[in-house]
Short mmCIF file of C-alpha atoms in Angstrom, two decimals:
data_model
loop_
_atom_site.label_atom_id
_atom_site.label_comp_id
_atom_site.label_asym_id
_atom_site.label_seq_id
_atom_site.Cartn_x
_atom_site.Cartn_y
_atom_site.Cartn_z
CA MET A 1 36.84 -10.75 -1.51
CA ASP A 2 38.25 -13.63 -3.53
CA MET A 3 36.31 -14.66 -6.58
CA GLY A 4 38.59 -16.66 -8.83
CA ILE A 5 40.32 -17.73 -5.72
CA ALA A 6 38.71 -13.95 -4.11
CA VAL A 7 28.45 -7.81 -1.00
CA GLY A 8 19.04 -4.70 -3.73
CA THR A 9 19.36 -4.57 -0.23
CA ALA A 10 16.33 -5.35 1.85
CA SER A 11 14.77 -1.97 1.15
CA GLY A 12 15.14 1.15 -0.94
CA VAL A 13 15.63 3.32 2.12
CA ALA A 14 18.83 3.53 4.13
CA MET A 15 18.29 1.31 7.12
CA ASP A 16 19.24 1.87 10.71
CA GLY A 17 18.64 -1.87 10.80
CA VAL A 18 22.32 -2.61 10.26
CA THR A 19 22.73 -2.13 13.99
CA ASP A 20 19.43 -3.30 15.42
CA PHE A 21 20.28 -7.01 15.72
CA ALA A 22 21.64 -6.34 19.24
CA ALA A 23 24.91 -7.81 20.56
CA VAL A 24 27.11 -5.12 18.98
CA SER A 25 26.67 -1.39 18.52
CA ALA A 26 27.10 0.84 15.49
CA VAL A 27 30.38 2.02 16.99
CA ASP A 28 31.56 -1.60 17.24
CA LEU A 29 30.65 -2.27 13.61
CA LYS A 30 32.33 0.90 12.36
CA LEU A 31 35.51 -0.04 14.18
CA ALA A 32 35.27 -3.55 12.78
CA MET A 33 34.86 -2.09 9.29
CA ARG A 34 38.23 -0.35 9.62
CA GLN A 35 39.92 -3.39 11.16
CA ARG A 36 38.57 -6.10 8.87
CA HIS A 37 40.93 -7.50 6.24
CA THR A 38 40.86 -10.74 4.28
CA VAL A 39 42.54 -13.60 6.17
CA ARG A 40 43.28 -16.92 4.47
CA LYS A 41 45.15 -18.77 7.21
CA PHE A 42 43.54 -19.62 10.52
CA THR A 43 44.70 -21.12 13.80
CA SER A 44 43.44 -24.41 15.18
CA GLU A 45 41.57 -22.65 18.02
CA PRO A 46 37.94 -23.80 17.88
CA LEU A 47 34.97 -21.49 18.10
CA SER A 48 33.49 -21.51 21.59
CA ALA A 49 29.88 -22.50 22.18
CA GLU A 50 29.13 -18.85 23.01
CA LEU A 51 30.65 -17.59 19.75
CA ILE A 52 28.77 -20.20 17.75
CA SER A 53 25.53 -19.18 19.44
CA GLN A 54 26.11 -15.50 18.71
CA LEU A 55 27.00 -16.16 15.08
CA ASN A 56 23.96 -18.38 14.59
CA ASP A 57 21.71 -15.73 16.13
CA ARG A 58 23.10 -13.19 13.65
CA VAL A 59 22.58 -15.62 10.77
CA ARG A 60 18.99 -16.22 11.87
CA ALA A 61 18.27 -12.49 12.07
CA ASN A 62 19.65 -11.88 8.57
CA ASN A 63 17.72 -14.81 7.15
CA GLU A 64 14.46 -13.62 8.68
CA ARG A 65 14.93 -10.03 7.57
CA LEU A 66 16.00 -10.73 4.01
CA GLY A 67 14.37 -14.09 3.27
CA LEU A 68 17.63 -16.02 2.95
CA ALA A 69 18.93 -19.49 3.82
CA ILE A 70 22.42 -18.72 5.10
CA SER A 71 23.87 -21.31 7.47
CA LEU A 72 26.98 -21.63 9.63
CA LYS A 73 29.08 -24.77 9.28
CA VAL A 74 31.47 -25.52 12.17
CA GLY A 75 34.33 -28.00 12.16
CA ASP A 76 33.87 -28.81 8.46
CA GLU A 77 37.03 -28.95 6.34
CA SER A 78 35.30 -29.99 3.09
CA ALA A 79 34.63 -26.50 1.72
CA LEU A 80 38.03 -26.11 0.04
CA THR A 81 39.89 -28.40 -2.34
CA GLY A 82 43.06 -30.16 -1.26
CA ALA A 83 45.30 -28.06 -3.50
CA LEU A 84 43.90 -24.79 -2.18
CA LYS A 85 44.30 -25.92 1.42
CA LEU A 86 47.84 -27.09 0.73
CA PHE A 87 49.21 -24.03 -1.04
CA PHE A 88 46.94 -21.07 -0.35
CA ALA A 89 44.88 -21.49 2.80
CA LYS A 90 45.18 -23.09 6.21
CA GLY A 91 42.86 -24.04 9.03
CA VAL A 92 39.62 -23.41 7.13
CA ARG A 93 36.99 -25.34 9.09
CA ASN A 94 34.19 -22.86 9.87
CA TYR A 95 32.21 -20.94 7.28
CA PHE A 96 28.92 -19.30 6.40
CA VAL A 97 27.14 -20.74 3.36
CA LEU A 98 25.66 -17.83 1.41
CA ALA A 99 22.47 -19.35 0.06
CA GLY A 100 18.83 -18.63 -0.68
CA SER A 101 15.95 -19.47 -2.99
CA ASP A 102 16.79 -18.16 -6.45
CA ARG A 103 14.96 -14.90 -7.20
CA PRO A 104 15.67 -11.38 -8.49
CA GLY A 105 17.85 -9.50 -6.02
CA LEU A 106 19.06 -12.62 -4.21
CA ASP A 107 22.76 -12.01 -4.89
CA GLU A 108 22.52 -8.44 -3.62
CA ASP A 109 20.70 -9.49 -0.46
CA LEU A 110 23.25 -12.23 0.19
CA GLY A 111 26.05 -9.73 -0.31
CA TYR A 112 24.38 -7.32 2.10
CA ALA A 113 23.93 -10.04 4.73
CA SER A 114 27.48 -11.29 4.25
CA ALA A 115 28.83 -7.80 4.97
CA ASP A 116 26.87 -7.75 8.22
CA LEU A 117 28.16 -11.19 9.19
CA MET A 118 31.78 -10.29 8.41
CA LEU A 119 31.72 -7.13 10.49
CA PHE A 120 29.80 -8.81 13.28
CA ALA A 121 32.39 -11.60 13.38
CA GLN A 122 35.19 -9.04 13.36
CA ALA A 123 33.58 -7.24 16.30
CA LEU A 124 33.63 -10.56 18.18
CA GLY A 125 37.39 -10.88 17.63
CA LEU A 126 37.22 -13.20 14.62
CA ASN A 127 38.53 -12.94 11.07
CA THR A 128 36.89 -13.74 7.73
CA TRP A 129 37.47 -14.55 4.08
CA TRP A 130 34.79 -14.14 1.35
CA ILE A 131 35.22 -16.83 -1.33
CA GLY A 132 33.16 -16.91 -4.49
CA GLY A 133 35.07 -19.11 -6.91
CA THR A 134 37.45 -21.65 -5.45
CA PHE A 135 35.41 -23.44 -2.83
CA SER A 136 34.09 -26.96 -3.41
CA ARG A 137 30.64 -26.13 -4.72
CA LYS A 138 29.54 -29.76 -4.71
CA ASN A 139 30.38 -30.25 -1.04
CA VAL A 140 28.93 -26.93 0.08
CA GLU A 141 25.69 -27.20 -1.90
CA GLN A 142 24.92 -30.53 -0.21
CA ALA A 143 24.27 -28.57 2.98
CA VAL A 144 21.52 -26.49 1.35
CA PRO A 145 19.70 -28.66 -1.22
CA GLY A 146 17.49 -26.74 -3.60
CA LYS A 147 19.09 -23.38 -2.79
CA LYS A 148 21.36 -21.16 -4.84
CA VAL A 149 24.83 -20.75 -3.34
CA ILE A 150 26.88 -17.72 -4.40
CA GLY A 151 29.85 -18.24 -2.09
CA ILE A 152 31.06 -18.84 1.43
CA VAL A 153 32.55 -16.67 4.16
CA VAL A 154 35.24 -18.45 6.15
CA VAL A 155 35.27 -17.42 9.83
CA GLY A 156 37.67 -18.19 12.66
CA PHE A 157 40.74 -16.98 14.50
CA GLY A 158 43.18 -15.66 11.94
CA ALA A 159 46.85 -16.56 12.09
CA THR A 160 47.35 -12.86 11.25
CA PRO A 161 44.92 -9.91 11.16
CA GLY A 162 45.45 -9.51 7.41
CA VAL A 163 46.50 -6.38 5.55
CA ALA A 164 44.61 -3.58 3.83
CA HIS A 165 44.00 -4.01 0.12
CA LYS A 166 45.03 -1.41 -2.44
CA SER A 167 42.18 1.05 -2.79
CA LYS A 168 40.88 3.50 -5.34
CA THR A 169 40.20 7.10 -4.31
CA ALA A 170 36.78 8.61 -3.65
CA PRO A 171 36.73 10.62 -6.93
CA GLU A 172 37.42 7.40 -8.85
CA VAL A 173 34.29 5.69 -7.55
CA SER A 174 31.83 8.49 -6.74
CA SER A 175 30.25 11.76 -7.77
CA TYR A 176 27.79 14.15 -6.13
CA GLU A 177 25.71 16.90 -7.72
CA GLY A 178 26.55 20.14 -5.95
CA ALA A 179 28.29 20.57 -2.61
CA GLU A 180 29.09 17.14 -1.20
CA PRO A 181 27.61 16.59 2.29
CA GLN A 182 29.68 14.93 4.99
CA TRP A 183 27.40 11.90 5.19
CA PHE A 184 28.05 11.17 1.50
CA ALA A 185 31.80 11.51 1.90
CA ASP A 186 31.69 9.23 4.95
CA GLY A 187 29.63 6.67 3.06
CA VAL A 188 32.03 6.60 0.12
CA GLN A 189 35.04 6.16 2.39
CA ALA A 190 33.27 3.24 4.06
CA ALA A 191 32.41 1.75 0.66
CA LEU A 192 36.09 1.81 -0.24
CA LEU A 193 36.75 -0.47 2.75
CA ALA A 194 34.31 -3.09 1.44
CA PRO A 195 35.64 -6.31 -0.09
CA THR A 196 34.71 -6.68 -3.76
CA ALA A 197 35.38 -9.27 -6.45
CA LEU A 198 39.15 -9.55 -6.91
CA ASN A 199 39.35 -6.23 -5.02
CA LYS A 200 38.66 -4.38 -8.28
CA GLN A 201 36.15 -1.93 -6.73
CA CYS A 202 34.18 -1.76 -9.98
CA PHE A 203 31.29 0.17 -8.42
CA ARG A 204 30.13 3.73 -8.94
CA ILE A 205 28.24 5.74 -6.30
CA ALA A 206 26.26 8.80 -7.39
CA GLY A 207 24.45 11.26 -5.16
CA ALA A 208 22.03 14.16 -5.63
CA GLY A 209 20.22 15.72 -2.73
CA ASN A 210 19.38 12.87 -0.36
CA LYS A 211 19.23 10.28 -3.16
CA VAL A 212 22.08 7.84 -3.73
CA SER A 213 22.53 5.14 -6.36
CA ILE A 214 25.14 2.44 -6.84
CA SER A 215 26.00 0.76 -10.12
CA GLU A 216 28.46 -1.99 -11.02
CA ASN A 217 30.14 -3.26 -14.16
CA GLY A 218 27.90 -6.30 -14.54
CA GLY A 219 30.43 -8.99 -13.66
CA ALA A 220 29.50 -12.39 -12.26
CA PHE A 221 29.58 -11.10 -8.68
CA SER A 222 28.22 -7.60 -9.28
CA GLY A 223 25.04 -8.26 -7.30
CA ALA A 224 26.95 -9.43 -4.25
CA ASP A 225 29.39 -6.54 -4.61
CA ILE A 226 26.57 -4.00 -4.62
CA GLY A 227 25.04 -5.55 -1.52
CA ILE A 228 28.34 -5.42 0.37
CA VAL A 229 29.04 -1.85 -0.71
CA LYS A 230 25.52 -0.73 0.22
CA TYR A 231 25.90 -2.16 3.71
CA HIS A 232 29.18 -0.31 4.24
CA PHE A 233 27.78 2.94 2.86
CA GLU A 234 24.69 2.73 5.09
CA LEU A 235 26.74 1.99 8.18
CA ALA A 236 28.74 5.20 7.75
CA ALA A 237 26.11 7.51 6.23
CA GLY A 238 23.28 6.65 8.60
CA ASN A 239 19.74 7.75 7.81
CA ALA A 240 20.58 10.95 5.96
CA PHE A 241 19.71 9.52 2.52
CA GLU A 242 17.53 7.18 0.47
CA TRP A 243 18.56 4.74 -2.21
CA ALA A 244 17.44 5.93 -5.61
#
C-alpha cells in the first residue's frame, strides 16, 4: 500500500462472508492473496464490459454489507497528478474510490472492503495499487460529495505482475498464549501478505484460545491497515476463532 505515495470489520466474529459474494471461491481468493503485489504501471488495455459488471457487483455487495459508498471509476485519468503520472505511474485510468459516511470504524470497514476488492480483482486477472496519499483528493472527492474518502485502489491490467514486498516474520508481528494452533499460524502468514501503509507492517496480532485481537501503532492509516489485515487473517484462518 502506498500512503505518502503508498486495510472494525463488519462484525466481531470471523466471517465466512469473505467468500459468499459468489463469482470466486475461497481457493481463488487464497491464490490471489499469494499472487497479489502492488503494480504502479498499467497497459492501455481497457476493462471489458463483463469485468466492469463483475467489479461493480462486488462493490455493491461490499457497500450493502458494510454500509459504505465505494464506487468504481472507469476511463478516468484525473485521480493522479501530472508529476506522479509522468515519473512514477503509468496508465492509471480505472480505480475504486474508498468512501463512506464519516463514522467510528469507517476506515477499518473501508480497509476490509478494499482487501476484498483487491483480491477479487486479482482473481479476475487484474492488478491493483492502494493509494492513500498522492492521489488528487479534489478530483476524486467530486465523485462522492459529502462522503469521506480515505484513498483509492487503482485496478487494471498491469504492465508487470509486481514483486513481493519485504516482510517481517511471524514472531515479529504476533504472539499466542500456549501452543499455537495451525489456524492462527495460517492467519498470521496471510496477514503478512497484506499491503499496509508504506509496507511497514506496524500491526500486532495476539491470540488466546479462540480469541484474536489486532492492534496498530495509531498512524494516519491504522484503521485501514487493521481492516486489510483482518480480511487476510480471516481468509486463511476460517471460522476457527472470534475477534476479541
